[in-house]
Amino acid sequence: NELEEVMEATEPEDLHQLLIPIFSLLNKCILSSFQVAERALCVWDNEYILSFITENYRTILPLIIESLTYCTRGHWNANVNLAAVKVVKVLTDIDSTFFVECARQFKEKTEREQHTREERESEWLKYEQTAKTNDTWKPPFLKQISVLEASKVEGLAPEIVAIRTHFPFALPQATPNNPMYSKSRYGRL
């Protein structure tokens, strides 16, 4: 794995600067396709990387708890599920109380997001019900206006607006010989 090779070749001081980007990327990899997820979870098999993770446990765990929770709760691929359970066991062996705290915070966060989503959906249902029961209310673009009002808004002759409203396929053409429908007199067509 290239990531493992790069991490092993990098000095620990330099690796600390890349800590958040690397493990944020690993989190995304674990959440992606099963081949990528399986390979990303194999990073924990490397002793050097595992010692680095142990040293920076409190920074790394919050970055990857989402993907580990998803994979351990029943990923469709058995190998990914097994690898995630193995990683969780390794991480709980390092510091079980911090792992439980991170898992609790993640659960609270997902519950808040679910609650917000449900509130938003219920608001939309109320709007839909109001729209269905209120026949008098129409959105502004559906209101009927008179031909005269439309001609004022569009800057056209009332005759043209009336023809366009009732026969949209039969619009008169502006010609130099027909001053009634000329562009200069009544605006655009």
Coordinates of N, CA and C in Angstrom, one line a residue:
N1 N 0.8 -1.2 0.0 CA 0.0 0.0 0.0 C 0.9 1.2 0.0
E2 N 0.6 2.2 -0.9 CA 1.5 3.4 -1.1 C 1.4 4.2 0.2
L3 N 0.2 4.4 0.8 CA 0.1 5.2 2.0 C 1.0 4.7 3.1
E4 N 1.0 3.4 3.3 CA 1.8 2.8 4.3 C 3.3 3.1 4.1
E5 N 3.7 3.0 2.8 CA 5.1 3.2 2.5 C 5.5 4.7 2.7
V6 N 4.6 5.6 2.3 CA 4.9 7.0 2.5 C 4.9 7.3 4.0
M7 N 4.0 6.8 4.8 CA 4.0 7.1 6.2 C 5.2 6.5 6.9
E8 N 5.7 5.4 6.5 CA 6.8 4.8 7.1 C 8.1 5.6 6.7
A9 N 8.1 6.2 5.5 CA 9.3 6.9 5.1 C 9.3 8.3 5.6
T10 N 8.2 8.8 6.1 CA 8.1 10.2 6.6 C 8.5 10.3 8.1
E11 N 9.2 11.3 8.4 CA 9.6 11.6 9.8 C 8.4 11.8 10.7
P12 N 8.4 11.4 11.9 CA 7.2 11.6 12.8 C 6.8 13.1 12.9
E13 N 7.8 14.0 12.9 CA 7.4 15.4 13.1 C 6.6 15.9 11.9
D14 N 7.1 15.4 10.7 CA 6.3 15.8 9.5 C 5.0 15.1 9.4
L15 N 4.9 13.9 9.9 CA 3.7 13.1 9.9 C 2.6 13.8 10.7
H16 N 3.0 14.4 11.8 CA 2.1 15.1 12.7 C 1.4 16.2 11.9
Q17 N 2.1 16.9 11.0 CA 1.4 18.0 10.2 C 0.4 17.4 9.3
L18 N 0.5 16.2 8.8 CA -0.4 15.5 7.9 C -1.4 14.7 8.5
L19 N -1.4 14.7 9.8 CA -2.3 13.8 10.6 C -3.8 13.9 10.2
I20 N -4.3 15.1 10.3 CA -5.8 15.3 10.0 C -6.1 15.0 8.5
P21 N -5.3 15.5 7.6 CA -5.7 15.2 6.2 C -5.6 13.7 5.9
I22 N -4.6 13.0 6.4 CA -4.5 11.6 6.1 C -5.6 10.8 6.7
F23 N -6.0 11.0 7.9 CA -7.0 10.2 8.5 C -8.4 10.7 8.1
S24 N -8.6 11.9 7.7 CA -9.8 12.3 7.0 C -10.0 11.6 5.7
L25 N -8.9 11.5 5.0 CA -9.0 10.7 3.7 C -9.2 9.3 3.9
L26 N -8.6 8.7 5.0 CA -8.9 7.3 5.3 C -10.4 7.1 5.7
N27 N -11.0 8.0 6.4 CA -12.4 8.0 6.7 C -13.2 7.9 5.4
K28 N -12.9 8.7 4.5 CA -13.6 8.7 3.2 C -13.4 7.4 2.4
C29 N -12.2 6.9 2.5 CA -11.9 5.6 1.8 C -12.7 4.5 2.4
I30 N -12.8 4.5 3.7 CA -13.5 3.4 4.4 C -15.0 3.5 4.0
L31 N -15.5 4.7 3.8 CA -16.9 4.8 3.4 C -17.2 4.6 1.9
S32 N -16.2 4.4 1.1 CA -16.3 4.3 -0.3 C -16.5 2.8 -0.7
S33 N -16.2 2.4 -1.9 CA -16.4 1.0 -2.4 C -15.8 0.0 -1.5
F34 N -16.2 -1.2 -1.5 CA -15.8 -2.2 -0.6 C -14.3 -2.6 -0.8
Q35 N -13.8 -2.5 -2.0 CA -12.3 -2.8 -2.2 C -11.5 -1.7 -1.5
V36 N -11.9 -0.5 -1.7 CA -11.1 0.6 -1.2 C -11.2 0.6 0.4
A37 N -12.4 0.3 0.9 CA -12.6 0.2 2.3 C -11.8 -0.9 2.9
E38 N -11.8 -2.0 2.3 CA -11.0 -3.1 2.8 C -9.5 -2.8 2.9
R39 N -9.0 -2.2 1.8 CA -7.6 -1.8 1.8 C -7.3 -0.8 2.8
A40 N -8.2 0.2 3.0 CA -8.0 1.3 4.0 C -7.9 0.7 5.4
L41 N -8.8 -0.2 5.7 CA -8.8 -0.8 7.0 C -7.5 -1.7 7.3
C42 N -6.8 -2.1 6.3 CA -5.6 -2.9 6.4 C -4.5 -2.0 7.0
V43 N -4.6 -0.7 6.9 CA -3.6 0.2 7.4 C -3.3 -0.1 8.9
W44 N -4.3 -0.5 9.7 CA -4.1 -0.8 11.1 C -3.3 -2.0 11.3
D45 N -3.0 -2.8 10.3 CA -2.1 -4.0 10.4 C -0.6 -3.6 10.5
N46 N -0.3 -2.4 10.0 CA 1.1 -2.0 10.0 C 1.5 -1.5 11.4
E47 N 2.6 -2.1 12.0 CA 3.0 -1.8 13.4 C 3.4 -0.4 13.5
Y48 N 4.1 0.2 12.5 CA 4.6 1.6 12.7 C 3.4 2.5 12.7
I49 N 2.5 2.3 11.8 CA 1.3 3.2 11.7 C 0.4 3.0 13.0
L50 N 0.4 1.8 13.5 CA -0.4 1.5 14.7 C 0.2 2.2 15.9
S51 N 1.5 2.3 16.0 CA 2.2 3.0 17.1 C 1.9 4.5 16.9
F52 N 1.9 5.0 15.7 CA 1.6 6.4 15.4 C 0.2 6.7 15.8
I53 N -0.7 5.8 15.5 CA -2.1 6.0 15.9 C -2.3 6.0 17.4
T54 N -1.6 5.1 18.1 CA -1.6 5.1 19.5 C -1.1 6.4 20.2
E55 N -0.1 7.0 19.6 CA 0.4 8.2 20.1 C -0.6 9.4 19.9
N56 N -1.3 9.3 18.8 CA -2.2 10.4 18.4 C -3.7 10.0 18.5
Y57 N -4.0 9.1 19.4 CA -5.3 8.5 19.4 C -6.5 9.5 19.6
R58 N -6.3 10.5 20.4 CA -7.4 11.4 20.7 C -7.6 12.4 19.5
T59 N -6.7 12.5 18.6 CA -6.9 13.3 17.4 C -7.5 12.5 16.3
I60 N -7.1 11.2 16.2 CA -7.4 10.4 15.1 C -8.8 9.8 15.2
L61 N -9.2 9.3 16.4 CA -10.4 8.6 16.6 C -11.7 9.4 16.2
P62 N -11.8 10.7 16.6 CA -13.0 11.4 16.1 C -13.0 11.6 14.6
L63 N -11.9 11.5 13.9 CA -11.9 11.6 12.4 C -12.4 10.3 11.8
I64 N -12.3 9.2 12.4 CA -12.7 7.9 11.7 C -13.9 7.2 12.4
I65 N -14.4 7.8 13.4 CA -15.5 7.1 14.1 C -16.7 6.9 13.3
E66 N -17.0 7.8 12.4 CA -18.2 7.7 11.5 C -18.1 6.4 10.6
S67 N -17.0 6.3 9.9 CA -16.8 5.2 9.0 C -16.8 3.8 9.8
L68 N -16.1 3.8 10.9 CA -16.1 2.6 11.7 C -17.5 2.2 12.2
T69 N -18.2 3.1 12.6 CA -19.6 2.9 13.1 C -20.4 2.3 12.0
Y70 N -20.3 2.9 10.8 CA -21.1 2.4 9.6 C -20.7 1.0 9.3
C71 N -19.4 0.7 9.2 CA -18.9 -0.6 8.8 C -19.2 -1.7 9.8
T72 N -19.2 -1.4 11.1 CA -19.4 -2.4 12.1 C -20.9 -2.7 12.3
R73 N -21.7 -1.8 11.9 CA -23.2 -2.0 12.0 C -23.8 -2.8 10.9
G74 N -23.0 -3.4 10.1 CA -23.6 -4.3 9.1 C -23.2 -3.9 7.7
H75 N -22.0 -3.7 7.4 CA -21.6 -3.4 6.0 C -22.0 -4.6 5.2
W76 N -22.4 -4.5 4.0 CA -22.9 -5.6 3.2 C -21.8 -6.6 2.8
N77 N -20.5 -6.1 2.9 CA -19.4 -7.0 2.5 C -18.8 -7.5 3.9
A78 N -18.8 -8.8 4.0 CA -18.4 -9.5 5.2 C -16.9 -9.2 5.5
N79 N -16.0 -9.1 4.6 CA -14.6 -8.8 4.8 C -14.4 -7.4 5.4
V80 N -15.2 -6.4 4.8 CA -15.1 -5.0 5.4 C -15.6 -5.0 6.8
N81 N -16.7 -5.7 7.0 CA -17.3 -5.7 8.3 C -16.4 -6.3 9.3
L82 N -15.7 -7.4 9.0 CA -14.8 -8.1 9.9 C -13.6 -7.2 10.1
A83 N -13.0 -6.6 9.1 CA -11.9 -5.7 9.2 C -12.2 -4.5 10.1
A84 N -13.4 -4.0 10.0 CA -13.8 -2.8 10.8 C -14.0 -3.3 12.3
V85 N -14.5 -4.4 12.5 CA -14.6 -4.9 13.9 C -13.3 -5.1 14.5
K86 N -12.3 -5.6 13.7 CA -10.9 -5.8 14.2 C -10.3 -4.5 14.5
V87 N -10.5 -3.5 13.7 CA -10.0 -2.1 14.0 C -10.6 -1.5 15.3
V88 N -11.9 -1.7 15.4 CA -12.6 -1.2 16.6 C -12.0 -1.9 17.9
K89 N -11.7 -3.2 17.8 CA -11.1 -3.9 18.9 C -9.8 -3.3 19.2
V90 N -9.0 -3.1 18.2 CA -7.6 -2.5 18.4 C -7.8 -1.1 19.1
L91 N -8.7 -0.3 18.6 CA -8.9 1.0 19.1 C -9.4 1.0 20.6
T92 N -10.3 0.1 20.9 CA -10.8 0.0 22.2 C -9.8 -0.5 23.2
D93 N -8.9 -1.3 22.7 CA -7.8 -1.8 23.6 C -6.8 -0.6 23.9
I94 N -6.7 0.4 23.1 CA -5.9 1.5 23.4 C -6.5 2.4 24.5
D95 N -7.7 2.8 24.3 CA -8.4 3.6 25.4 C -9.9 3.4 25.2
S96 N -10.5 2.5 26.0 CA -11.9 2.1 25.8 C -12.8 3.3 26.2
T97 N -12.5 4.0 27.3 CA -13.4 5.1 27.7 C -13.5 6.2 26.7
F98 N -12.3 6.6 26.1 CA -12.4 7.6 25.0 C -13.1 7.1 23.8
F99 N -13.0 5.8 23.5 CA -13.7 5.3 22.3 C -15.2 5.3 22.6
V100 N -15.6 4.9 23.8 CA -17.1 5.0 24.1 C -17.6 6.4 24.1
E101 N -16.8 7.4 24.6 CA -17.2 8.8 24.5 C -17.3 9.3 23.1
C102 N -16.4 8.9 22.2 CA -16.5 9.4 20.8 C -17.7 8.7 20.2
A103 N -18.0 7.4 20.5 CA -19.1 6.8 19.9 C -20.4 7.4 20.4
R104 N -20.5 7.8 21.6 CA -21.7 8.5 22.2 C -21.9 9.8 21.5
Q105 N -20.8 10.6 21.3 CA -20.9 11.9 20.7 C -21.4 11.7 19.2
F106 N -20.9 10.7 18.6 CA -21.3 10.5 17.2 C -22.7 10.1 17.1
K107 N -23.2 9.3 18.0 CA -24.6 8.9 18.1 C -25.5 10.1 18.3
E108 N -25.1 10.9 19.2 CA -25.9 12.1 19.5 C -26.0 13.0 18.3
K109 N -24.8 13.2 17.6 CA -24.8 14.0 16.4 C -25.7 13.4 15.3
T110 N -25.7 12.1 15.1 CA -26.6 11.5 14.1 C -28.0 11.6 14.5
E111 N -28.3 11.5 15.8 CA -29.7 11.7 16.3 C -30.2 13.1 16.0
R112 N -29.3 14.1 16.3 CA -29.7 15.5 16.0 C -30.0 15.7 14.6
E113 N -29.1 15.2 13.7 CA -29.3 15.3 12.3 C -30.6 14.7 11.8
Q114 N -30.9 13.5 12.4 CA -32.2 12.8 12.0 C -33.4 13.6 12.5
H115 N -33.3 14.2 13.7 CA -34.4 15.0 14.2 C -34.6 16.2 13.3
T116 N -33.5 16.9 12.9 CA -33.6 18.0 12.0 C -34.2 17.6 10.7
R117 N -33.8 16.5 10.2 CA -34.4 16.0 8.9 C -35.9 15.7 9.0
E118 N -36.3 15.1 10.2 CA -37.7 14.8 10.4 C -38.5 16.1 10.5
E119 N -37.9 17.1 11.2 CA -38.6 18.4 11.4 C -38.8 19.1 10.0
R120 N -37.8 19.0 9.2 CA -37.9 19.6 7.9 C -38.9 18.9 7.0
E121 N -39.0 17.6 7.1 CA -40.0 16.9 6.3 C -41.4 17.2 6.8
S122 N -41.6 17.3 8.1 CA -42.9 17.6 8.6 C -43.4 19.0 8.2
E123 N -42.4 20.0 8.2 CA -42.7 21.3 7.7 C -43.2 21.3 6.3
W124 N -42.5 20.5 5.4 CA -42.9 20.4 4.0 C -44.3 19.7 3.9
L125 N -44.6 18.7 4.7 CA -45.9 18.1 4.7 C -47.0 19.1 5.1
K126 N -46.7 20.0 6.0 CA -47.7 21.0 6.4 C -47.9 22.0 5.2
Y127 N -46.8 22.4 4.5 CA -47.0 23.3 3.4 C -47.8 22.6 2.3
E128 N -47.5 21.3 2.1 CA -48.3 20.6 1.0 C -49.7 20.5 1.4
Q129 N -50.0 20.2 2.6 CA -51.4 20.1 3.1 C -52.1 21.4 2.9
T130 N -51.5 22.5 3.3 CA -52.0 23.8 3.2 C -52.3 24.2 1.7
A131 N -51.4 23.8 0.8 CA -51.6 24.1 -0.6 C -52.7 23.3 -1.2
K132 N -52.9 22.0 -0.7 CA -54.0 21.2 -1.2 C -55.3 21.7 -0.7
T133 N -55.4 22.2 0.5 CA -56.7 22.6 1.1 C -57.1 24.0 0.7
N134 N -56.2 24.8 0.4 CA -56.4 26.2 0.1 C -56.5 26.5 -1.4
D135 N -57.7 26.5 -1.9 CA -57.9 26.6 -3.4 C -57.7 28.1 -3.8
T136 N -57.9 29.0 -2.9 CA -57.8 30.4 -3.3 C -56.3 30.9 -3.5
W137 N -55.4 30.3 -2.8 CA -54.1 30.7 -2.9 C -53.4 30.1 -4.1
K138 N -52.8 30.9 -4.9 CA -52.0 30.5 -6.1 C -50.7 31.2 -6.0
P139 N -49.6 30.5 -6.5 CA -48.3 31.1 -6.6 C -48.4 32.3 -7.6
P140 N -47.6 33.3 -7.4 CA -47.7 34.5 -8.2 C -47.6 34.2 -9.7
F141 N -46.9 33.2 -10.1 CA -46.7 33.0 -11.5 C -47.9 32.3 -12.1
L142 N -48.9 31.8 -11.3 CA -50.1 31.2 -11.8 C -51.3 32.1 -11.8
K143 N -51.2 33.3 -11.3 CA -52.3 34.2 -11.2 C -52.7 34.7 -12.6
Q144 N -54.0 34.7 -12.8 CA -54.5 35.2 -14.1 C -54.5 36.7 -14.0
I145 N -54.0 37.4 -15.1 CA -54.1 38.8 -15.2 C -54.8 39.1 -16.5
S146 N -55.3 40.3 -16.6 CA -56.1 40.7 -17.8 C -55.1 40.9 -18.9
V147 N -55.6 40.9 -20.1 CA -54.8 41.2 -21.3 C -54.2 42.6 -21.3
L148 N -55.0 43.5 -20.8 CA -54.5 44.9 -20.7 C -53.3 45.0 -19.7
E149 N -53.4 44.3 -18.5 CA -52.3 44.3 -17.6 C -51.1 43.7 -18.1
A150 N -51.3 42.6 -18.8 CA -50.2 41.9 -19.4 C -49.5 42.7 -20.5
S151 N -50.3 43.4 -21.2 CA -49.7 44.3 -22.3 C -48.9 45.4 -21.7
K152 N -49.3 45.9 -20.5 CA -48.5 46.9 -19.8 C -47.2 46.4 -19.3
V153 N -47.3 45.2 -18.7 CA -46.1 44.5 -18.2 C -45.1 44.2 -19.3
E154 N -45.6 43.7 -20.4 CA -44.7 43.2 -21.5 C -44.3 44.3 -22.4
G155 N -45.1 45.4 -22.4 CA -44.8 46.5 -23.3 C -45.2 46.2 -24.7
L156 N -46.3 45.4 -24.9 CA -46.8 45.1 -26.2 C -48.3 45.6 -26.3
A157 N -48.7 45.7 -27.5 CA -50.1 46.1 -27.8 C -51.0 45.0 -27.2
P158 N -52.2 45.4 -26.7 CA -53.2 44.5 -26.1 C -53.6 43.4 -27.2
E159 N -53.7 43.8 -28.4 CA -54.1 42.9 -29.4 C -53.1 41.7 -29.6
I160 N -51.8 42.0 -29.5 CA -50.8 41.0 -29.6 C -50.8 40.1 -28.4
V161 N -51.0 40.7 -27.2 CA -51.0 39.8 -26.0 C -52.2 38.9 -26.1
A162 N -53.4 39.4 -26.5 CA -54.6 38.6 -26.6 C -54.4 37.5 -27.6
I163 N -53.8 37.8 -28.7 CA -53.6 36.7 -29.7 C -52.6 35.7 -29.2
R164 N -51.5 36.2 -28.5 CA -50.5 35.2 -28.0 C -51.1 34.4 -26.9
T165 N -52.0 34.9 -26.1 CA -52.6 34.2 -25.0 C -53.5 33.1 -25.5
H166 N -54.3 33.4 -26.5 CA -55.3 32.5 -27.0 C -54.8 31.6 -28.1
F167 N -53.9 32.1 -28.9 CA -53.4 31.3 -30.1 C -51.8 31.5 -30.1
P168 N -51.1 30.8 -29.2 CA -49.7 31.0 -29.2 C -48.9 30.6 -30.4
F169 N -49.6 29.8 -31.2 CA -48.9 29.3 -32.5 C -49.1 30.3 -33.6
A170 N -50.0 31.3 -33.4 CA -50.4 32.2 -34.6 C -50.0 33.6 -34.2
L171 N -48.7 33.9 -33.8 CA -48.3 35.2 -33.5 C -48.1 36.0 -34.8
P172 N -48.6 37.3 -34.9 CA -48.4 38.1 -36.1 C -46.9 38.5 -36.2
Q173 N -46.5 38.5 -37.4 CA -45.1 38.9 -37.6 C -45.0 40.4 -37.8
A174 N -44.0 41.0 -37.3 CA -43.8 42.4 -37.5 C -43.2 42.6 -38.9
T175 N -43.8 43.4 -39.6 CA -43.3 43.7 -41.0 C -43.3 45.2 -41.2
P176 N -42.5 45.7 -42.1 CA -42.4 47.1 -42.3 C -43.7 47.6 -42.9
N177 N -44.5 46.8 -43.6 CA -45.8 47.3 -44.2 C -46.9 47.3 -43.2
N178 N -46.7 46.7 -42.0 CA -47.8 46.6 -41.1 C -47.4 47.4 -39.8
P179 N -47.8 48.7 -39.7 CA -47.4 49.5 -38.6 C -48.0 49.1 -37.3
M180 N -49.2 48.4 -37.3 CA -49.8 48.0 -36.1 C -48.9 47.0 -35.3
Y181 N -48.2 46.2 -35.9 CA -47.3 45.2 -35.3 C -45.9 45.5 -35.4
S182 N -45.5 46.7 -35.6 CA -44.1 47.0 -35.8 C -43.4 47.1 -34.4
K183 N -42.2 46.7 -34.3 CA -41.4 46.7 -33.1 C -41.3 48.1 -32.5
S184 N -41.1 49.1 -33.3 CA -40.8 50.4 -32.8 C -42.1 51.0 -32.1
R185 N -43.3 50.6 -32.6 CA -44.5 51.2 -32.0 C -44.9 50.5 -30.7
Y186 N -44.8 49.1 -30.7 CA -45.3 48.4 -29.5 C -44.3 47.6 -28.8
G187 N -43.0 47.8 -29.0 CA -42.0 47.1 -28.3 C -41.7 45.7 -28.9
R188 N -41.2 44.8 -28.1 CA -40.7 43.5 -28.6 C -41.9 42.6 -28.9
L189 N -41.7 41.6 -29.7 CA -42.8 40.6 -30.0 C -42.4 39.3 -29.4

